[in-house]
CSV table of C-alpha atoms and ligand atoms in Angstrom, one decimal:
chain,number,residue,atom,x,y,z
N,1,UNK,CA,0.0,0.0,0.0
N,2,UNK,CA,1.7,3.3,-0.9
N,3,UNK,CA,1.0,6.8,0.7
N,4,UNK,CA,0.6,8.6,-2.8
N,5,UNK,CA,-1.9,8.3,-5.0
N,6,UNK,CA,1.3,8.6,-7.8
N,7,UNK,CA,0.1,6.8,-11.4
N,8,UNK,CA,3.4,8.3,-12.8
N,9,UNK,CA,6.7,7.5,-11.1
N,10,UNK,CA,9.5,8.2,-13.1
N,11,UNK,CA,12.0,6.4,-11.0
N,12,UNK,CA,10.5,3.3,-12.3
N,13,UNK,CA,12.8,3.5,-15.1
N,14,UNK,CA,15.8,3.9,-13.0
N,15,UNK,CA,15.7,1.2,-10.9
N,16,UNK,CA,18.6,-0.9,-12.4
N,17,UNK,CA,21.2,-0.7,-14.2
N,18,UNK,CA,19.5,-2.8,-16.8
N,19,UNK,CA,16.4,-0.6,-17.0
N,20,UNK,CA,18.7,2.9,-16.9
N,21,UNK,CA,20.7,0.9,-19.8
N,22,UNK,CA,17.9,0.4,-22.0
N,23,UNK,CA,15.9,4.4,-21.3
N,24,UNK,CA,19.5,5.6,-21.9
N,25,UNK,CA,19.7,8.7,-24.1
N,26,UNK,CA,23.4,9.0,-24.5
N,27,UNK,CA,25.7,6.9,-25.4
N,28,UNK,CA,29.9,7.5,-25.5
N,29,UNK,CA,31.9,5.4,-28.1
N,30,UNK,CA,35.5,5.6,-29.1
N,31,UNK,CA,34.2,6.3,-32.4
N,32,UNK,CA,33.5,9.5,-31.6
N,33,UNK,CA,36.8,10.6,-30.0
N,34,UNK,CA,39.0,12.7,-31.5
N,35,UNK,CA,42.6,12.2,-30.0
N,36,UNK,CA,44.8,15.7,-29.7
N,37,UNK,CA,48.3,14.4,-30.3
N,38,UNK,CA,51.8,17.2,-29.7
N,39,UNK,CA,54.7,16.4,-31.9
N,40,UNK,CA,58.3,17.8,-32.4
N,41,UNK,CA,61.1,17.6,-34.5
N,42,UNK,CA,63.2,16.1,-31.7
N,43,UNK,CA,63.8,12.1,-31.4
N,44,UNK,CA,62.5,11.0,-27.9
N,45,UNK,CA,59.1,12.2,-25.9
N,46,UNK,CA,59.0,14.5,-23.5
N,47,UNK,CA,56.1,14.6,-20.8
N,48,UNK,CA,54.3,18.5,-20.7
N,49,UNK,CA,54.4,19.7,-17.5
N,50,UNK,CA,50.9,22.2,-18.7
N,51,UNK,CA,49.1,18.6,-19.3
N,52,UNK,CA,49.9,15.9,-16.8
N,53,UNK,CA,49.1,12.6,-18.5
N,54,UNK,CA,50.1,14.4,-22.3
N,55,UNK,CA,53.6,13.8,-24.3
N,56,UNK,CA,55.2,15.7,-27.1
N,57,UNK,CA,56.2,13.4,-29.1
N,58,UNK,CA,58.9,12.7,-31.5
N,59,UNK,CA,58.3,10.7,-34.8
N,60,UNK,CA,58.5,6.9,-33.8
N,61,UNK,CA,57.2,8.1,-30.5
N,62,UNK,CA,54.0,9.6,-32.2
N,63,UNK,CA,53.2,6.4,-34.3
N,64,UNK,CA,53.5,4.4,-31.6
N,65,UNK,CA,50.7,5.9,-29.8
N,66,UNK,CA,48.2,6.4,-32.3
N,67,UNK,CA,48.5,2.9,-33.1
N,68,UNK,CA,48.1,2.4,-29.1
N,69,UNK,CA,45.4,4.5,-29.3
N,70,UNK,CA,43.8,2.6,-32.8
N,71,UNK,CA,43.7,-0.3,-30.4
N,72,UNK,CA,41.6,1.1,-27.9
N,73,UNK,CA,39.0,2.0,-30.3
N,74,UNK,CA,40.3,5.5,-31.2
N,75,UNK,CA,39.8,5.8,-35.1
N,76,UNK,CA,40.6,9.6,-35.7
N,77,UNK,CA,43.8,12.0,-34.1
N,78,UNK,CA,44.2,15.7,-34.6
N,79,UNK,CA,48.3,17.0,-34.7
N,80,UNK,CA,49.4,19.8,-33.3
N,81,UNK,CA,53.3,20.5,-34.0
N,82,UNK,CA,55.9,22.5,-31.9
N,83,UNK,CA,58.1,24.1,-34.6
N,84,UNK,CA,61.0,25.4,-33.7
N,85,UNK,CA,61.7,29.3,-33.3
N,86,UNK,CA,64.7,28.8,-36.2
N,87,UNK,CA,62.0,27.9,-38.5
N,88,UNK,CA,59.5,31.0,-37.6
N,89,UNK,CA,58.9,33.6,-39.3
N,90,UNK,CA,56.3,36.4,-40.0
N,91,UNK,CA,54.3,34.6,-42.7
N,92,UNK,CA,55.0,30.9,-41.2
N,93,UNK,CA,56.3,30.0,-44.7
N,94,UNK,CA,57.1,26.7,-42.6
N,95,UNK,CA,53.6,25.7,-42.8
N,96,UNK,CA,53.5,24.4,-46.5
N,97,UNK,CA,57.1,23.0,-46.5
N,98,UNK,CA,56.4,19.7,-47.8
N,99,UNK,CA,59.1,18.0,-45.5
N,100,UNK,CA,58.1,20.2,-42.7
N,101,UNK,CA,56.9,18.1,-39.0
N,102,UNK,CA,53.8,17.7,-39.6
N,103,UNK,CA,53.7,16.2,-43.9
N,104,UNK,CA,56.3,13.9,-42.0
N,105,UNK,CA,54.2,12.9,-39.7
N,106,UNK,CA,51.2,12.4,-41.5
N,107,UNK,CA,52.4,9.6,-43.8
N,108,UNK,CA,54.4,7.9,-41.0
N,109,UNK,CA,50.8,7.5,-39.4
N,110,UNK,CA,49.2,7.2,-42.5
N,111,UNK,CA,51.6,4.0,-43.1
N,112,UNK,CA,51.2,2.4,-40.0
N,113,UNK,CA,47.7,3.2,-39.4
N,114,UNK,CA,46.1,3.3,-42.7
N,115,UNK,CA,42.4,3.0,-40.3
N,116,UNK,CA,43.2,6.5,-38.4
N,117,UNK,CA,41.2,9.5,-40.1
N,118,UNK,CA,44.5,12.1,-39.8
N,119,UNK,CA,43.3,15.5,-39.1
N,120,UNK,CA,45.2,19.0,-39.0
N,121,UNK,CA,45.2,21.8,-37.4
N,122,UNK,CA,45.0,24.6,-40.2
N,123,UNK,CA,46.6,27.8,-38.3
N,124,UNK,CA,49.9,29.6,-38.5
N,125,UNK,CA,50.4,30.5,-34.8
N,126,UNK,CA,53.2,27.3,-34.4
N,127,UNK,CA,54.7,28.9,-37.3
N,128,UNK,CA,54.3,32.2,-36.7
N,129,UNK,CA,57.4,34.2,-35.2
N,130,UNK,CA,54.2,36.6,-33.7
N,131,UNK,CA,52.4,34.1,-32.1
N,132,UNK,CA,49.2,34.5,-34.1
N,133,UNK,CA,47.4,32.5,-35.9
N,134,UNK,CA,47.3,35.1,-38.7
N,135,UNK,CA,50.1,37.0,-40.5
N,136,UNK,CA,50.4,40.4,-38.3
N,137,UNK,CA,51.0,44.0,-40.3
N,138,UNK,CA,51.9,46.9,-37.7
N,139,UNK,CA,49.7,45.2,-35.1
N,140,UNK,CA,47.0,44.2,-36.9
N,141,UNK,CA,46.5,40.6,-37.7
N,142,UNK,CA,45.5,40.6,-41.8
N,143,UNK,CA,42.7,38.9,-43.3
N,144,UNK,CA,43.0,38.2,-46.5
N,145,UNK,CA,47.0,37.4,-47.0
N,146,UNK,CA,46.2,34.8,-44.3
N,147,UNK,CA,43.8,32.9,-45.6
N,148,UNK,CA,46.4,33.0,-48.8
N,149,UNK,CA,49.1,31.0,-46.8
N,150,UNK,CA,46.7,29.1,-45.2
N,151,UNK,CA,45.3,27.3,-48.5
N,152,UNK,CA,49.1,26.7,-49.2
N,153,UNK,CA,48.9,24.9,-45.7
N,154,UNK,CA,45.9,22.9,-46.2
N,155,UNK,CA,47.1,21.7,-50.0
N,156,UNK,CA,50.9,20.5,-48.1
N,157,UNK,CA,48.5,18.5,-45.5
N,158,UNK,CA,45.6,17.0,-47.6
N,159,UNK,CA,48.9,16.6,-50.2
N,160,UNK,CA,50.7,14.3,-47.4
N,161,UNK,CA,48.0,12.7,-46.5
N,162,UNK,CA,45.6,14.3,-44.3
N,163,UNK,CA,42.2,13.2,-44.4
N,164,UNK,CA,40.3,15.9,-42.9
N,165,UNK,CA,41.8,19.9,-42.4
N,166,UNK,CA,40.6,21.8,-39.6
N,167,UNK,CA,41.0,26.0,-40.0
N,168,UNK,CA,41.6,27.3,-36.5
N,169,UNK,CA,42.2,30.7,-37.2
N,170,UNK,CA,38.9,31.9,-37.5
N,171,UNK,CA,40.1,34.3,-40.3
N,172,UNK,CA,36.9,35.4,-42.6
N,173,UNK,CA,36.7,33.3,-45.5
N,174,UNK,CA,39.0,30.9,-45.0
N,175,UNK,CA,36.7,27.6,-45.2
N,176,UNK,CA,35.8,28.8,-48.5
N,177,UNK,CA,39.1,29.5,-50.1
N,178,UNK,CA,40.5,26.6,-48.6
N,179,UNK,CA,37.4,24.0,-50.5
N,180,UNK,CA,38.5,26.0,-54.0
N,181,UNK,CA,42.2,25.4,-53.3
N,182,UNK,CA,41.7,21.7,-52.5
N,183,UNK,CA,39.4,21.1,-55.4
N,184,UNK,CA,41.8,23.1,-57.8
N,185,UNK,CA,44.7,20.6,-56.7
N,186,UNK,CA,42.2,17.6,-57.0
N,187,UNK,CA,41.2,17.0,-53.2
N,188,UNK,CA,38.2,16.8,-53.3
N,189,UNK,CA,38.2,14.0,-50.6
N,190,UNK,CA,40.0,16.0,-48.3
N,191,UNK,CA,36.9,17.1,-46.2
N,192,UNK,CA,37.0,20.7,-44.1
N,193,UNK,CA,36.4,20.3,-40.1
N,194,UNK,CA,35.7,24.1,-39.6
N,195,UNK,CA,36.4,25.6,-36.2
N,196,UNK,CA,33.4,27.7,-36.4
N,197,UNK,CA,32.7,28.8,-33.2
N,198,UNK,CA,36.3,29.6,-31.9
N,199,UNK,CA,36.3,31.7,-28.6
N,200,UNK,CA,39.0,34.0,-26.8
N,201,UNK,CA,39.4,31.5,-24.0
N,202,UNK,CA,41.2,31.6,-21.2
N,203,UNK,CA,41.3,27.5,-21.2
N,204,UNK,CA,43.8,27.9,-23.7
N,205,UNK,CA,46.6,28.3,-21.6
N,206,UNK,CA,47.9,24.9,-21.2
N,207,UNK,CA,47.9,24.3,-24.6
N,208,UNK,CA,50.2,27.4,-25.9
N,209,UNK,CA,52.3,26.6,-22.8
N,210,UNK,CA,52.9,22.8,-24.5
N,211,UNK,CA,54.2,24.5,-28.0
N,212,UNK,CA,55.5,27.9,-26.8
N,213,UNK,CA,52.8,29.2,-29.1
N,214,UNK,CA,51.7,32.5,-27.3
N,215,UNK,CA,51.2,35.2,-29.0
N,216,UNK,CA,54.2,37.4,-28.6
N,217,UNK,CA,52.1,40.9,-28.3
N,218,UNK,CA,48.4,41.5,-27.7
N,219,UNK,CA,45.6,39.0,-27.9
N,220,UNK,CA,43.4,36.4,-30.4
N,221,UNK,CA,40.4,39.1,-29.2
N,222,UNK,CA,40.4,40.3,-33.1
N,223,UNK,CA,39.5,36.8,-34.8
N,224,UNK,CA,38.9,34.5,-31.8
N,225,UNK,CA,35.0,35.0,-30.5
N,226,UNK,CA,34.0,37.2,-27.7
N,227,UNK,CA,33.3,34.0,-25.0
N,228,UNK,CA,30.0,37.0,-24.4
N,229,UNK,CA,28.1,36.1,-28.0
N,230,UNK,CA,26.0,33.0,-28.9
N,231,UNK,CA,23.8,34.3,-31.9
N,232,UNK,CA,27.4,35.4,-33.6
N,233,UNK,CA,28.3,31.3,-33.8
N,234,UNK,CA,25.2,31.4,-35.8
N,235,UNK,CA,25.9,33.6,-38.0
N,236,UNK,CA,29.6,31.8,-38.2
N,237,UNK,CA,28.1,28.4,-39.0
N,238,UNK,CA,25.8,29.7,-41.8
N,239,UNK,CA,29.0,31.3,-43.3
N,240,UNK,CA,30.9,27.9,-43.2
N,241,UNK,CA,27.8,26.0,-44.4
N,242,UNK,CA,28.0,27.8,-47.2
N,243,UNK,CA,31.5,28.1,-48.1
N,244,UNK,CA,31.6,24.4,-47.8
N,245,UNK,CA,32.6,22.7,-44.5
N,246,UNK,CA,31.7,19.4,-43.8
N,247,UNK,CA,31.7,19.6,-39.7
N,248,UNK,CA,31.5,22.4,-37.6
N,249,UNK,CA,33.1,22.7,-34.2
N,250,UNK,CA,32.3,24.7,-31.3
N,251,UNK,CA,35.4,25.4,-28.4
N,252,UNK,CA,35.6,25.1,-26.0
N,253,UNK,CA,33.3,22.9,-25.2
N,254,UNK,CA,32.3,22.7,-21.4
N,255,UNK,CA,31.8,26.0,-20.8
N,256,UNK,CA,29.8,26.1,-24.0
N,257,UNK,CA,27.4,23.9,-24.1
N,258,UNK,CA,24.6,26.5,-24.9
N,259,UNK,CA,26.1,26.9,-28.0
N,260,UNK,CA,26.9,23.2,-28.9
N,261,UNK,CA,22.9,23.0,-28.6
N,262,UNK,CA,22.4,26.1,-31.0
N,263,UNK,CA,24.5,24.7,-33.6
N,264,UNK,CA,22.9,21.3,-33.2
N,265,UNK,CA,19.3,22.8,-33.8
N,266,UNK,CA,20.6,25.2,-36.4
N,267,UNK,CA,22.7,22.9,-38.4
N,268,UNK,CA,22.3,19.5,-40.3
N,269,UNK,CA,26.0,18.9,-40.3
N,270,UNK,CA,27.8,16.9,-37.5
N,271,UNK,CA,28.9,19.3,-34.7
N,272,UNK,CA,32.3,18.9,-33.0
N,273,UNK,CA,33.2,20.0,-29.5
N,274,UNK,CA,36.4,20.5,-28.3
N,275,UNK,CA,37.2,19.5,-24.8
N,276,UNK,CA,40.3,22.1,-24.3
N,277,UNK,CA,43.9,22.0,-22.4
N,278,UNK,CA,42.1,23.8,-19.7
N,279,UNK,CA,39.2,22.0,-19.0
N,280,UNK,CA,41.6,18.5,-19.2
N,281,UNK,CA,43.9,20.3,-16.3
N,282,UNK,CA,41.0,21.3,-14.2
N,283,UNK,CA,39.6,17.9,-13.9
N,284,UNK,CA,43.3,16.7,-13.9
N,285,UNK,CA,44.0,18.7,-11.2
N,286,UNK,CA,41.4,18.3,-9.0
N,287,UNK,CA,41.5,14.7,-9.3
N,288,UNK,CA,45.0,14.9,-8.0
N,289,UNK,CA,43.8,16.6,-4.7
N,290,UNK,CA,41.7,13.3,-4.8
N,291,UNK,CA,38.6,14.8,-4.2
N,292,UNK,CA,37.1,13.9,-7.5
N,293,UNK,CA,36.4,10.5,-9.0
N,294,UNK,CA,38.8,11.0,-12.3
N,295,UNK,CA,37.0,8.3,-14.3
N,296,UNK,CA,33.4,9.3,-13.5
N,297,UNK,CA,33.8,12.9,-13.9
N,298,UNK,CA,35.4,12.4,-17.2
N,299,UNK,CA,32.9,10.8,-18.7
N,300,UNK,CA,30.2,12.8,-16.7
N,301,UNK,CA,31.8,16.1,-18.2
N,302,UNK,CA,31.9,13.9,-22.3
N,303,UNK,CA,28.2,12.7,-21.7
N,304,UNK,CA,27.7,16.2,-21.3
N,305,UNK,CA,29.1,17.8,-24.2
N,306,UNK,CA,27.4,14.6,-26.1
N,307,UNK,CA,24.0,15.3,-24.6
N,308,UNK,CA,24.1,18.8,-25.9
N,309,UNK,CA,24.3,17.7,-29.2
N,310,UNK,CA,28.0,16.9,-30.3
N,311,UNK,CA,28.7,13.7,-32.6
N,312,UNK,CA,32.4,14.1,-32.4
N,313,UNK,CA,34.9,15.4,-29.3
N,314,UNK,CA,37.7,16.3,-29.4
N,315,UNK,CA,39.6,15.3,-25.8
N,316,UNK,CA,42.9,14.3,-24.3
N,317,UNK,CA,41.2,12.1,-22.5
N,318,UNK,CA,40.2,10.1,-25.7
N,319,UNK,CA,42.7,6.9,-25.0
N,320,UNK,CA,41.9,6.7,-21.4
N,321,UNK,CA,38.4,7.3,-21.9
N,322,UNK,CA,38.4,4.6,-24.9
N,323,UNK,CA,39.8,2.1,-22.1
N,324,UNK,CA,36.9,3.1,-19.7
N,325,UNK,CA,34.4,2.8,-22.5
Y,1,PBG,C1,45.7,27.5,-32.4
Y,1,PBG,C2,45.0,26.5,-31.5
Y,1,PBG,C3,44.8,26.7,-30.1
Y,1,PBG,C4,44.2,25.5,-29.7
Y,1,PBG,C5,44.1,24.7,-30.8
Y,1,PBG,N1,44.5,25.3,-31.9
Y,1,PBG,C6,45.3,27.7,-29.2
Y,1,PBG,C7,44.9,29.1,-29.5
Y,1,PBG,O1,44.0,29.4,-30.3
Y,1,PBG,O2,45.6,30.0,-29.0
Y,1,PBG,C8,43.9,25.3,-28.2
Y,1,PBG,C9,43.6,23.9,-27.8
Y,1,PBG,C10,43.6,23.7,-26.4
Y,1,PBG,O3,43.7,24.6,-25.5
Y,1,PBG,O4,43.5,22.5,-26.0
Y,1,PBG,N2,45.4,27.5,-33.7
């Protein structure tokens, strides 16, 4: 005999782990894990001090992992090089030299892993003797000469082997002019992850720490997105819709997950999140004091980006969360 007169109790459907498994309205896979990988021209790895648990790796080093990481279900990696300073300049020339890092590393993976979908990141601020992602005139970072280098960048990738380029810059234009320069040089598989909704973070710290890649005067405030505007990611997205991505991607993602909805409700294409250095060190961190549960929180804070409407993440934790999985 019960004490409420309750015909509806949703707990029902919670009350095992069976039932929960079956009402379940996201689900994690590997599949959908993007792995962030750092690379450098030297031989061995070295452990980054910015991400505890993250390597920059050299060559052999590199394929090694992603091959680990293939094992554990991980089907896709994104590179991000450390180039170094000798090789900077103020148009990042070394970002279409076609036995630069990152060509190199591409086709090692490519041969070893032939199952990996090889992704790039499509920016010149490793290249950049500035520190921006765009070539910088008398302070001002410059549109259109940018987006010039950057198709050269995109070509040298899809050219070594790169399945899918990613444009981080967040330069005007850029998705566009980089489909018409991959098309003109026949890649017209190569598709285009667009970083779409790109904000000025502060979680980005870790990451320029891990390639020395801050920008050496001012701020990103001039291309990256005021972390204040939602309805502006909109009006990003329908730009790269129409200049041709294939994905869009929203980042960060955790403290973004308003917008990962918008895009989700606005757009048909698959939506990318990207789980940045800062969000991996917070929960890094604080699991280290050992008052959070690393594993559950982990895959608490990736169900949550999922349930708000990202198919893909990108996430350091992609190898350990593929051996939770
Ligand atoms: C730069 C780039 C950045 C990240 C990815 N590509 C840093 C920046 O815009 O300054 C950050 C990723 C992270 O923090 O994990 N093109």
């Amino acid at each position: 005999m019960s004490d409420l007169d309750l015909p509806i109790r949703p707990r029902r459907n919670r009350r095992s782990e069976a039932i929960r498994g079956l009402v379940r309205e996201t689900r994690l896979s590997p599949q959908q894990l993007i792995y962030p990988l750092f690379l450098h021209e030297d031989k061995g790895d070295t452990p980054l001090e910015s991400l505890p648990g993250q390597t920059r790796w050299g060559l052999d080093g590199l394929v090694r992992e992603v091959e680990r990481a293939h094992k554990l279900g991980i089907n896709a990696v994104v590179l991000f090089p450390k180039v170094p300073e000798a090789k900077k300049n103020p148009t990042g020339d070394e970002s279409w030299n076609e036995k630069g890092l990152v060509p190199r590393a591409i086709s090692a993976i490519k041969e070893n892993t032939p199952g990996v979908a090889v992704i790039t990141d499509v920016a010149l601020d490793p290249y950049n003797s500035d520190g921006h992602d765009g070539i910088v005139r008398e302070g001002v970072i410059v549109n259109d000469e940018t987006v010039e280098v950057l198709c050269k960048q995109a070509v040298c990738q899809a050219r070594a082997g790169a399945d899918i380029v990613a444009p981080s810059d967040m330069m005007d234009g850029r998705v566009g002019a980089i489909r018409a320069a991959l098309d003109d040089e026949g890649f017209t598989d190569v598709a285009i992850l667009a970083y779409t909704a790109k904000y000025a973070s502060a979680y980005y710290g870790p990451f320029r720490g891990a390639l020395d890649s801050a920008p050496k005067a001012g701020d990103k405030k001039t291309y990256q997105m005021d972390p204040a505007n939602a309805r502006e990611a909109l009006r990003e997205a329908a730009l790269d819709e129409d200049e041709g991505a294939d994905m869009l991607m929203v980042k960060p993602a955790g403290p973004y997950l308003d917008v990962i909805a918008a895009l989700r409700d606005f757009s048909p294409l698959p939506i990318a999140a990207y789980q940045v250095s800062g969000e991996y060190l917070m929960i890094k961190a604080a699991a280290k004091s050992g008052w959070l549960n690393e594993q559950a929180v982990v895959l608490e804070s990736l169900t949550g980006i999922a349930r708000a409407g990202a198919d893909m993440i990108l996430t350091y934790f992609a190898a350990q969360a593929a051996e939770w999985l």
